[in-house]
């Protein structure tokens, strides 16, 4: 049997518990940290994570933390307000309670999140990104009345859109919604759509999205527009669309980009740099509507041309009708049809008595035919014989 | 190859004849021939008008 004085582990942990409880048990603390190793258990409404602090790239502090079910709603509030998933890498300010357990060790119970801080931090980051884009673009990207004028959203869009490059996540709700709206359009317009799929969430997304933009340019296909869409499903990370890398590429891209990134509350920086339509369905609907407007313009022009031509042709018809009437009135046949007769000798119309030859038969032309007769005597208008 | 008469050419000839008919400058013995010629120009004009009407209809509809 050992002669060294000792205590049981449980006695030590009891002392630790008492000390910690004594020192920290009644208090809660607001701390700033980065959330890492986030594991959410939605069914029992718990979230386990690490809270870390880095300084000059090196980790200087780390503790395990948990959102118990009573406080899980803080995560939901955060995601709803920030429109961003509560996930690894999120910088937060949170209120924690220190808790020690003899078996599970030292933990922090997170009881509140400072959403305003995160929103402010995001807003600041966004402002800096926008300023950076404007600076690097050397006057080509300008803010005008809260909107951004960029080389991309200044590009003219063809009156008829036929060839579309669709940049989205593979087999996503966004792709399905976009294609459904486009291909099932009520006007039966047909479209050529090529999908350029990549991951559009997570740290790798910006580089992958840029790579797809390059592929579109190198395809050799003359696309009318690029549809940049995501959407549907659960709340996801919009961060890639707020990064300088992607937003700068969008701002200077030489094919018009239509965004349907699928969030109604906020505009991503990509939305500001391109033409924004909120959802994939709205992008497709706008394309169909644009083509329909063009068709209507053509129908209207055809109607105008038809009206103008009809007007010209009607004038000509009236002129010809007048000409026919004049000719008819001048036609000797018209006069004969009224009971008058025409005198002819040897096929020549006689208009003067001096032209009559007494010895030649006289042809009296009347409505029903000719009367051939011989001249007995010719008298002038005074009854004198010629 | 026979030169196709244009509408303006036919209309001009018709117009000249109509002016003569309306002014009464035509010798009566020349009248039947002039009337015949005017009717021919009218027929040509009407044929061109019909063809034009049909061609436009084909293009627009």
GROMACS .gro file of C-alpha atoms in nm:
model
  447
    1UNK     CA    1   0.000   0.000   0.000
    2UNK     CA    2   0.137   0.342  -0.092
    3UNK     CA    3   0.257   0.573   0.181
    4UNK     CA    4   0.227   0.887  -0.042
    5UNK     CA    5  -0.049   1.116   0.066
    6UNK     CA    6  -0.308   1.141  -0.212
    7UNK     CA    7  -0.664   1.220  -0.284
    8UNK     CA    8  -0.907   1.063  -0.526
    9UNK     CA    9  -0.951   1.216  -0.873
   10UNK     CA   10  -1.310   1.293  -0.791
   11UNK     CA   11  -1.196   1.491  -0.491
   12UNK     CA   12  -0.966   1.693  -0.715
   13UNK     CA   13  -1.237   1.749  -0.972
   14UNK     CA   14  -1.469   1.847  -0.690
   15UNK     CA   15  -1.219   2.108  -0.577
   16UNK     CA   16  -1.180   2.231  -0.935
   17UNK     CA   17  -1.558   2.246  -0.972
   18UNK     CA   18  -1.590   2.439  -0.649
   19UNK     CA   19  -1.315   2.683  -0.743
   20UNK     CA   20  -1.450   2.741  -1.090
   21UNK     CA   21  -1.804   2.762  -0.967
   22UNK     CA   22  -1.694   3.003  -0.697
   23UNK     CA   23  -1.495   3.219  -0.936
   24UNK     CA   24  -1.710   3.203  -1.251
   25UNK     CA   25  -2.034   3.026  -1.165
   26UNK     CA   26  -2.251   3.330  -1.101
   27UNK     CA   27  -2.122   3.534  -1.393
   28UNK     CA   28  -2.148   3.535  -1.769
   29UNK     CA   29  -1.892   3.694  -2.000
   30UNK     CA   30  -1.907   3.862  -2.338
   31UNK     CA   31  -1.618   3.736  -2.548
   32UNK     CA   32  -1.505   3.772  -2.907
   33UNK     CA   33  -1.389   3.458  -3.085
   34UNK     CA   34  -1.404   3.262  -3.407
   35UNK     CA   35  -1.640   2.964  -3.425
   36UNK     CA   36  -1.474   2.646  -3.553
   37UNK     CA   37  -1.562   2.275  -3.575
   38UNK     CA   38  -1.927   2.369  -3.570
   39UNK     CA   39  -2.151   2.064  -3.542
   40UNK     CA   40  -2.522   2.133  -3.538
   41UNK     CA   41  -2.772   1.870  -3.428
   42UNK     CA   42  -3.096   2.012  -3.550
   43UNK     CA   43  -3.314   1.726  -3.425
   44UNK     CA   44  -3.223   1.774  -3.058
   45UNK     CA   45  -3.138   2.141  -3.109
   46UNK     CA   46  -2.779   2.142  -2.989
   47UNK     CA   47  -2.462   2.280  -3.139
   48UNK     CA   48  -2.111   2.182  -3.040
   49UNK     CA   49  -1.816   2.395  -3.147
   50UNK     CA   50  -1.474   2.534  -3.059
   51UNK     CA   51  -1.418   2.899  -2.987
   52UNK     CA   52  -1.076   3.015  -3.098
   53UNK     CA   53  -0.867   3.327  -3.096
   54UNK     CA   54  -0.578   3.386  -3.331
   55UNK     CA   55  -0.311   3.646  -3.317
   56UNK     CA   56  -0.074   3.707  -3.606
   57UNK     CA   57  -0.183   3.380  -3.760
   58UNK     CA   58  -0.118   3.173  -3.449
   59UNK     CA   59  -0.382   3.025  -3.225
   60UNK     CA   60  -0.356   3.186  -2.882
   61UNK     CA   61  -0.670   3.043  -2.717
   62UNK     CA   62  -0.924   2.767  -2.774
   63UNK     CA   63  -1.211   2.628  -2.571
   64UNK     CA   64  -1.492   2.387  -2.634
   65UNK     CA   65  -1.837   2.540  -2.632
   66UNK     CA   66  -2.195   2.434  -2.673
   67UNK     CA   67  -2.534   2.583  -2.749
   68UNK     CA   68  -2.783   2.382  -2.546
   69UNK     CA   69  -3.136   2.348  -2.671
   70UNK     CA   70  -3.253   2.643  -2.458
   71UNK     CA   71  -3.017   2.868  -2.655
   72UNK     CA   72  -3.021   2.702  -2.997
   73UNK     CA   73  -3.263   2.971  -3.113
   74UNK     CA   74  -2.968   3.216  -3.095
   75UNK     CA   75  -2.817   3.036  -3.396
   76UNK     CA   76  -3.147   3.054  -3.585
   77UNK     CA   77  -3.179   3.425  -3.507
   78UNK     CA   78  -2.823   3.477  -3.625
   79UNK     CA   79  -2.876   3.295  -3.956
   80UNK     CA   80  -3.204   3.471  -4.021
   81UNK     CA   81  -3.062   3.817  -3.951
   82UNK     CA   82  -2.721   3.777  -4.113
   83UNK     CA   83  -2.846   3.564  -4.406
   84UNK     CA   84  -2.538   3.353  -4.361
   85UNK     CA   85  -2.493   3.005  -4.220
   86UNK     CA   86  -2.356   2.980  -3.870
   87UNK     CA   87  -2.055   2.773  -3.962
   88UNK     CA   88  -1.679   2.740  -3.934
   89UNK     CA   89  -1.491   3.066  -3.954
   90UNK     CA   90  -1.770   3.295  -3.838
   91UNK     CA   91  -1.636   3.575  -3.620
   92UNK     CA   92  -1.874   3.631  -3.332
   93UNK     CA   93  -1.922   3.811  -3.006
   94UNK     CA   94  -2.112   3.590  -2.766
   95UNK     CA   95  -2.207   3.570  -2.401
   96UNK     CA   96  -2.081   3.257  -2.231
   97UNK     CA   97  -2.097   3.087  -1.894
   98UNK     CA   98  -1.803   2.883  -1.770
   99UNK     CA   99  -1.898   2.531  -1.672
  100UNK     CA  100  -1.690   2.255  -1.535
  101UNK     CA  101  -1.792   1.890  -1.525
  102UNK     CA  102  -1.596   1.617  -1.354
  103UNK     CA  103  -1.623   1.389  -1.660
  104UNK     CA  104  -1.658   1.629  -1.955
  105UNK     CA  105  -1.411   1.890  -1.838
  106UNK     CA  106  -1.416   2.263  -1.895
  107UNK     CA  107  -1.671   2.402  -2.138
  108UNK     CA  108  -1.836   2.728  -2.229
  109UNK     CA  109  -2.212   2.740  -2.255
  110UNK     CA  110  -2.308   2.998  -2.518
  111UNK     CA  111  -2.623   3.176  -2.409
  112UNK     CA  112  -2.640   3.476  -2.642
  113UNK     CA  113  -2.499   3.599  -2.973
  114UNK     CA  114  -2.434   3.964  -3.056
  115UNK     CA  115  -2.592   3.969  -3.398
  116UNK     CA  116  -2.546   4.345  -3.439
  117UNK     CA  117  -2.172   4.299  -3.414
  118UNK     CA  118  -2.166   4.036  -3.689
  119UNK     CA  119  -2.390   4.248  -3.910
  120UNK     CA  120  -2.166   4.548  -3.855
  121UNK     CA  121  -1.853   4.346  -3.928
  122UNK     CA  122  -2.006   4.209  -4.249
  123UNK     CA  123  -2.119   4.555  -4.355
  124UNK     CA  124  -1.772   4.694  -4.298
  125UNK     CA  125  -1.615   4.409  -4.492
  126UNK     CA  126  -1.862   4.463  -4.775
  127UNK     CA  127  -1.790   4.837  -4.785
  128UNK     CA  128  -1.418   4.772  -4.800
  129UNK     CA  129  -1.464   4.520  -5.083
  130UNK     CA  130  -1.673   4.767  -5.284
  131UNK     CA  131  -1.414   5.042  -5.232
  132UNK     CA  132  -1.139   4.803  -5.335
  133UNK     CA  133  -1.323   4.711  -5.656
  134UNK     CA  134  -1.377   5.079  -5.740
  135UNK     CA  135  -1.012   5.163  -5.676
  136UNK     CA  136  -0.870   4.876  -5.877
  137UNK     CA  137  -1.115   4.940  -6.161
  138UNK     CA  138  -0.978   5.293  -6.204
  139UNK     CA  139  -1.307   5.472  -6.262
  140UNK     CA  140  -1.474   5.194  -6.459
  141UNK     CA  141  -1.685   5.095  -6.158
  142UNK     CA  142  -1.877   5.390  -6.015
  143UNK     CA  143  -2.148   5.433  -5.757
  144UNK     CA  144  -2.439   5.640  -5.885
  145UNK     CA  145  -2.738   5.699  -5.656
  146UNK     CA  146  -2.668   5.385  -5.457
  147UNK     CA  147  -2.636   5.170  -5.770
  148UNK     CA  148  -2.313   5.060  -5.928
  149UNK     CA  149  -2.235   5.127  -6.292
  150UNK     CA  150  -1.990   4.867  -6.414
  151UNK     CA  151  -1.851   4.758  -6.750
  152UNK     CA  152  -2.063   4.444  -6.720
  153UNK     CA  153  -2.399   4.597  -6.636
  154UNK     CA  154  -2.340   4.863  -6.903
  155UNK     CA  155  -2.316   4.598  -7.177
  156UNK     CA  156  -2.607   4.588  -7.419
  157UNK     CA  157  -2.820   4.276  -7.402
  158UNK     CA  158  -2.934   4.136  -7.739
  159UNK     CA  159  -3.300   4.197  -7.824
  160UNK     CA  160  -3.344   3.822  -7.857
  161UNK     CA  161  -3.167   3.593  -7.611
  162UNK     CA  162  -3.103   3.245  -7.746
  163UNK     CA  163  -2.768   3.119  -7.616
  164UNK     CA  164  -2.728   3.111  -7.239
  165UNK     CA  165  -2.437   3.001  -7.021
  166UNK     CA  166  -2.578   2.887  -6.687
  167UNK     CA  167  -2.329   2.909  -6.400
  168UNK     CA  168  -2.462   2.729  -6.095
  169UNK     CA  169  -2.414   2.438  -5.858
  170UNK     CA  170  -2.456   2.099  -6.020
  171UNK     CA  171  -2.803   1.945  -5.991
  172UNK     CA  172  -2.912   2.231  -5.766
  173UNK     CA  173  -3.259   2.371  -5.708
  174UNK     CA  174  -3.139   2.686  -5.880
  175UNK     CA  175  -3.050   2.501  -6.199
  176UNK     CA  176  -3.378   2.308  -6.196
  177UNK     CA  177  -3.593   2.619  -6.133
  178UNK     CA  178  -3.414   2.818  -6.402
  179UNK     CA  179  -3.443   2.550  -6.669
  180UNK     CA  180  -3.805   2.469  -6.584
  181UNK     CA  181  -3.913   2.832  -6.618
  182UNK     CA  182  -3.715   2.875  -6.938
  183UNK     CA  183  -3.806   2.555  -7.122
  184UNK     CA  184  -4.171   2.547  -7.020
  185UNK     CA  185  -4.241   2.902  -7.134
  186UNK     CA  186  -4.592   2.959  -7.267
  187UNK     CA  187  -4.468   3.105  -7.596
  188UNK     CA  188  -4.280   2.782  -7.682
  189UNK     CA  189  -3.955   2.972  -7.744
  190UNK     CA  190  -3.652   2.746  -7.762
  191UNK     CA  191  -3.318   2.820  -7.596
  192UNK     CA  192  -2.967   2.682  -7.607
  193UNK     CA  193  -2.847   2.646  -7.246
  194UNK     CA  194  -2.506   2.515  -7.142
  195UNK     CA  195  -2.454   2.449  -6.773
  196UNK     CA  196  -2.120   2.536  -6.616
  197UNK     CA  197  -2.144   2.373  -6.276
  198UNK     CA  198  -1.923   2.412  -5.973
  199UNK     CA  199  -1.939   2.436  -5.596
  200UNK     CA  200  -2.069   2.778  -5.508
  201UNK     CA  201  -2.037   2.753  -5.131
  202UNK     CA  202  -1.737   2.734  -4.906
  203UNK     CA  203  -1.381   2.859  -4.917
  204UNK     CA  204  -1.301   2.701  -5.254
  205UNK     CA  205  -1.607   2.852  -5.424
  206UNK     CA  206  -1.458   3.187  -5.538
  207UNK     CA  207  -1.174   3.020  -5.727
  208UNK     CA  208  -1.409   2.760  -5.876
  209UNK     CA  209  -1.661   3.021  -5.987
  210UNK     CA  210  -1.384   3.222  -6.156
  211UNK     CA  211  -1.265   2.907  -6.328
  212UNK     CA  212  -1.613   2.851  -6.473
  213UNK     CA  213  -1.624   3.211  -6.596
  214UNK     CA  214  -1.296   3.143  -6.779
  215UNK     CA  215  -1.438   2.823  -6.928
  216UNK     CA  216  -1.736   3.015  -7.063
  217UNK     CA  217  -1.504   3.266  -7.230
  218UNK     CA  218  -1.283   2.992  -7.373
  219UNK     CA  219  -1.574   2.782  -7.502
  220UNK     CA  220  -1.577   2.969  -7.831
  221UNK     CA  221  -1.957   2.991  -7.807
  222UNK     CA  222  -2.101   3.336  -7.850
  223UNK     CA  223  -2.335   3.344  -7.552
  224UNK     CA  224  -2.595   3.620  -7.533
  225UNK     CA  225  -2.592   3.621  -7.151
  226UNK     CA  226  -2.455   3.438  -6.849
  227UNK     CA  227  -2.706   3.342  -6.582
  228UNK     CA  228  -2.536   3.323  -6.242
  229UNK     CA  229  -2.785   3.147  -6.018
  230UNK     CA  230  -2.824   2.963  -5.694
  231UNK     CA  231  -3.122   2.923  -5.469
  232UNK     CA  232  -3.379   2.710  -5.305
  233UNK     CA  233  -3.312   2.470  -5.024
  234UNK     CA  234  -3.180   2.571  -4.687
  235UNK     CA  235  -2.998   2.885  -4.594
  236UNK     CA  236  -2.648   2.872  -4.728
  237UNK     CA  237  -2.340   3.081  -4.739
  238UNK     CA  238  -2.350   3.376  -4.976
  239UNK     CA  239  -1.998   3.477  -4.897
  240UNK     CA  240  -1.845   3.380  -5.235
  241UNK     CA  241  -2.072   3.636  -5.404
  242UNK     CA  242  -1.944   3.906  -5.171
  243UNK     CA  243  -1.576   3.834  -5.229
  244UNK     CA  244  -1.355   4.073  -5.419
  245UNK     CA  245  -1.232   3.789  -5.635
  246UNK     CA  246  -1.571   3.694  -5.781
  247UNK     CA  247  -1.729   4.040  -5.773
  248UNK     CA  248  -1.437   4.200  -5.960
  249UNK     CA  249  -1.454   3.927  -6.223
  250UNK     CA  250  -1.830   3.987  -6.262
  251UNK     CA  251  -1.788   4.366  -6.286
  252UNK     CA  252  -1.548   4.336  -6.580
  253UNK     CA  253  -1.687   4.025  -6.750
  254UNK     CA  254  -1.748   4.089  -7.123
  255UNK     CA  255  -2.079   3.900  -7.149
  256UNK     CA  256  -2.388   4.043  -6.973
  257UNK     CA  257  -2.445   3.860  -6.644
  258UNK     CA  258  -2.793   3.815  -6.494
  259UNK     CA  259  -2.787   3.718  -6.127
  260UNK     CA  260  -3.046   3.510  -5.945
  261UNK     CA  261  -2.858   3.434  -5.629
  262UNK     CA  262  -3.172   3.365  -5.437
  263UNK     CA  263  -3.188   3.594  -5.141
  264UNK     CA  264  -3.460   3.852  -5.115
  265UNK     CA  265  -3.333   4.050  -4.819
  266UNK     CA  266  -2.979   4.137  -4.921
  267UNK     CA  267  -2.793   4.221  -5.234
  268UNK     CA  268  -2.462   4.050  -5.283
  269UNK     CA  269  -2.178   4.251  -5.433
  270UNK     CA  270  -2.208   4.037  -5.745
  271UNK     CA  271  -2.570   4.153  -5.775
  272UNK     CA  272  -2.450   4.514  -5.769
  273UNK     CA  273  -2.188   4.450  -6.036
  274UNK     CA  274  -2.425   4.272  -6.277
  275UNK     CA  275  -2.801   4.280  -6.341
  276UNK     CA  276  -2.995   4.150  -6.045
  277UNK     CA  277  -3.313   3.941  -6.059
  278UNK     CA  278  -3.310   3.783  -5.710
  279UNK     CA  279  -3.406   3.426  -5.801
  280UNK     CA  280  -3.326   3.178  -6.080
  281UNK     CA  281  -3.694   3.168  -6.180
  282UNK     CA  282  -3.703   3.547  -6.214
  283UNK     CA  283  -3.393   3.546  -6.436
  284UNK     CA  284  -3.552   3.290  -6.670
  285UNK     CA  285  -3.887   3.471  -6.669
  286UNK     CA  286  -3.716   3.797  -6.764
  287UNK     CA  287  -3.536   3.631  -7.056
  288UNK     CA  288  -3.865   3.487  -7.186
  289UNK     CA  289  -4.038   3.823  -7.141
  290UNK     CA  290  -3.759   4.005  -7.326
  291UNK     CA  291  -3.799   3.775  -7.626
  292UNK     CA  292  -4.176   3.817  -7.610
  293UNK     CA  293  -4.137   4.197  -7.613
  294UNK     CA  294  -3.921   4.167  -7.925
  295UNK     CA  295  -4.181   3.950  -8.095
  296UNK     CA  296  -4.449   4.205  -8.007
  297UNK     CA  297  -4.241   4.485  -8.154
  298UNK     CA  298  -4.206   4.288  -8.477
  299UNK     CA  299  -4.581   4.216  -8.488
  300UNK     CA  300  -4.652   4.584  -8.432
  301UNK     CA  301  -4.408   4.686  -8.705
  302UNK     CA  302  -4.567   4.437  -8.945
  303UNK     CA  303  -4.905   4.588  -8.868
  304UNK     CA  304  -4.770   4.939  -8.932
  305UNK     CA  305  -4.616   4.830  -9.262
  306UNK     CA  306  -4.939   4.657  -9.365
  307UNK     CA  307  -5.142   4.970  -9.279
  308UNK     CA  308  -4.906   5.197  -9.474
  309UNK     CA  309  -4.899   4.970  -9.777
  310UNK     CA  310  -5.277   4.925  -9.769
  311UNK     CA  311  -5.315   5.302  -9.765
  312UNK     CA  312  -5.090   5.338 -10.072
  313UNK     CA  313  -5.266   5.057 -10.258
  314UNK     CA  314  -5.609   5.200 -10.177
  315UNK     CA  315  -5.505   5.535 -10.322
  316UNK     CA  316  -5.396   5.357 -10.639
  317UNK     CA  317  -5.728   5.169 -10.654
  318UNK     CA  318  -5.919   5.496 -10.627
  319UNK     CA  319  -5.705   5.650 -10.903
  320UNK     CA  320  -5.765   5.353 -11.132
  321UNK     CA  321  -6.140   5.358 -11.063
  322UNK     CA  322  -6.146   5.727 -11.158
  323UNK     CA  323  -5.947   5.654 -11.475
  324UNK     CA  324  -6.188   5.378 -11.572
  325UNK     CA  325  -6.484   5.611 -11.525
  326UNK     CA  326  -6.326   5.881 -11.741
  327UNK     CA  327  -6.244   5.629 -12.014
  328UNK     CA  328  -6.592   5.485 -12.002
  329UNK     CA  329  -6.755   5.828 -12.031
  330UNK     CA  330  -6.529   5.917 -12.324
  331UNK     CA  331  -6.594   5.588 -12.504
  332UNK     CA  332  -6.822   5.632 -12.813
  333UNK     CA  333  -6.976   5.296 -12.725
  334UNK     CA  334  -7.116   5.454 -12.407
  335UNK     CA  335  -7.281   5.727 -12.614
  336UNK     CA  336  -7.419   5.475 -12.867
  337UNK     CA  337  -7.559   5.271 -12.580
  338UNK     CA  338  -7.769   5.578 -12.493
  339UNK     CA  339  -7.942   5.571 -12.832
  340UNK     CA  340  -7.705   5.781 -13.040
  341UNK     CA  341  -7.559   5.659 -13.372
  342UNK     CA  342  -7.218   5.695 -13.526
  343UNK     CA  343  -7.166   5.748 -13.900
  344UNK     CA  344  -6.878   5.576 -14.067
  345UNK     CA  345  -6.752   5.546 -14.423
  346UNK     CA  346  -6.480   5.302 -14.515
  347UNK     CA  347  -6.409   5.244 -14.142
  348UNK     CA  348  -6.360   5.616 -14.072
  349UNK     CA  349  -6.586   5.809 -13.836
  350UNK     CA  350  -6.758   6.094 -14.014
  351UNK     CA  351  -6.750   6.412 -13.811
  352UNK     CA  352  -6.787   6.658 -14.095
  353UNK     CA  353  -7.034   6.664 -14.387
  354UNK     CA  354  -6.753   6.770 -14.614
  355UNK     CA  355  -6.594   6.432 -14.557
  356UNK     CA  356  -6.898   6.242 -14.680
  357UNK     CA  357  -6.886   6.081 -15.018
  358UNK     CA  358  -7.233   6.044 -15.167
  359UNK     CA  359  -7.137   5.748 -15.382
  360UNK     CA  360  -6.987   5.541 -15.097
  361UNK     CA  361  -7.216   5.333 -14.871
  362UNK     CA  362  -7.277   5.485 -14.529
  363UNK     CA  363  -7.228   5.270 -14.222
  364UNK     CA  364  -7.461   5.375 -13.937
  365UNK     CA  365  -7.326   5.229 -13.617
  366UNK     CA  366  -7.595   5.174 -13.348
  367UNK     CA  367  -7.622   4.981 -13.020
  368UNK     CA  368  -7.735   4.649 -13.168
  369UNK     CA  369  -7.523   4.661 -13.487
  370UNK     CA  370  -7.468   4.848 -13.814
  371UNK     CA  371  -7.702   4.982 -14.077
  372UNK     CA  372  -7.550   5.005 -14.423
  373UNK     CA  373  -7.726   5.255 -14.643
  374UNK     CA  374  -7.671   5.476 -14.946
  375UNK     CA  375  -7.684   5.855 -14.937
  376UNK     CA  376  -7.968   6.009 -15.126
  377UNK     CA  377  -7.900   6.368 -15.051
  378UNK     CA  378  -7.674   6.573 -14.824
  379UNK     CA  379  -7.803   6.896 -14.670
  380UNK     CA  380  -7.623   7.141 -14.447
  381UNK     CA  381  -7.769   7.280 -14.125
  382UNK     CA  382  -7.968   7.539 -14.319
  383UNK     CA  383  -8.141   7.274 -14.533
  384UNK     CA  384  -7.937   7.361 -14.839
  385UNK     CA  385  -7.811   7.089 -15.062
  386UNK     CA  386  -7.434   7.052 -15.056
  387UNK     CA  387  -3.629   3.949 -12.336
  388UNK     CA  388  -3.938   4.165 -12.317
  389UNK     CA  389  -3.899   4.458 -12.084
  390UNK     CA  390  -4.145   4.444 -11.798
  391UNK     CA  391  -4.353   4.758 -11.775
  392UNK     CA  392  -4.344   4.928 -11.438
  393UNK     CA  393  -4.652   5.064 -11.267
  394UNK     CA  394  -4.528   5.421 -11.285
  395UNK     CA  395  -4.466   5.385 -11.658
  396UNK     CA  396  -4.814   5.245 -11.719
  397UNK     CA  397  -4.973   5.503 -11.489
  398UNK     CA  398  -4.793   5.787 -11.667
  399UNK     CA  399  -4.915   5.672 -12.009
  400UNK     CA  400  -5.266   5.636 -11.870
  401UNK     CA  401  -5.252   5.980 -11.717
  402UNK     CA  402  -5.148   6.138 -12.049
  403UNK     CA  403  -5.438   5.970 -12.225
  404UNK     CA  404  -5.682   6.078 -11.956
  405UNK     CA  405  -5.566   6.437 -11.989
  406UNK     CA  406  -5.634   6.421 -12.363
  407UNK     CA  407  -5.975   6.259 -12.312
  408UNK     CA  408  -6.077   6.514 -12.051
  409UNK     CA  409  -5.957   6.812 -12.253
  410UNK     CA  410  -6.138   6.694 -12.566
  411UNK     CA  411  -5.824   6.745 -12.775
  412UNK     CA  412  -5.855   6.408 -12.948
  413UNK     CA  413  -5.992   6.387 -13.298
  414UNK     CA  414  -6.309   6.184 -13.283
  415UNK     CA  415  -6.184   5.938 -13.541
  416UNK     CA  416  -5.885   5.873 -13.315
  417UNK     CA  417  -6.103   5.824 -13.010
  418UNK     CA  418  -6.171   5.444 -13.037
  419UNK     CA  419  -5.798   5.371 -13.060
  420UNK     CA  420  -5.721   5.601 -12.765
  421UNK     CA  421  -5.999   5.444 -12.561
  422UNK     CA  422  -5.863   5.099 -12.644
  423UNK     CA  423  -5.512   5.204 -12.543
  424UNK     CA  424  -5.637   5.357 -12.216
  425UNK     CA  425  -5.821   5.034 -12.133
  426UNK     CA  426  -5.501   4.838 -12.196
  427UNK     CA  427  -5.302   5.064 -11.962
  428UNK     CA  428  -5.573   5.028 -11.699
  429UNK     CA  429  -5.554   4.648 -11.733
  430UNK     CA  430  -5.176   4.658 -11.692
  431UNK     CA  431  -5.205   4.881 -11.386
  432UNK     CA  432  -5.467   4.651 -11.232
  433UNK     CA  433  -5.254   4.343 -11.294
  434UNK     CA  434  -4.950   4.505 -11.129
  435UNK     CA  435  -5.169   4.615 -10.838
  436UNK     CA  436  -5.306   4.262 -10.794
  437UNK     CA  437  -4.956   4.109 -10.800
  438UNK     CA  438  -4.824   4.368 -10.554
  439UNK     CA  439  -5.118   4.312 -10.322
  440UNK     CA  440  -5.058   3.937 -10.324
  441UNK     CA  441  -4.681   3.974 -10.275
  442UNK     CA  442  -4.731   4.200  -9.973
  443UNK     CA  443  -4.989   3.963  -9.830
  444UNK     CA  444  -4.739   3.677  -9.866
  445UNK     CA  445  -4.462   3.873  -9.693
  446UNK     CA  446  -4.665   4.006  -9.404
  447UNK     CA  447  -4.882   3.707  -9.314
   0.00000   0.00000   0.00000
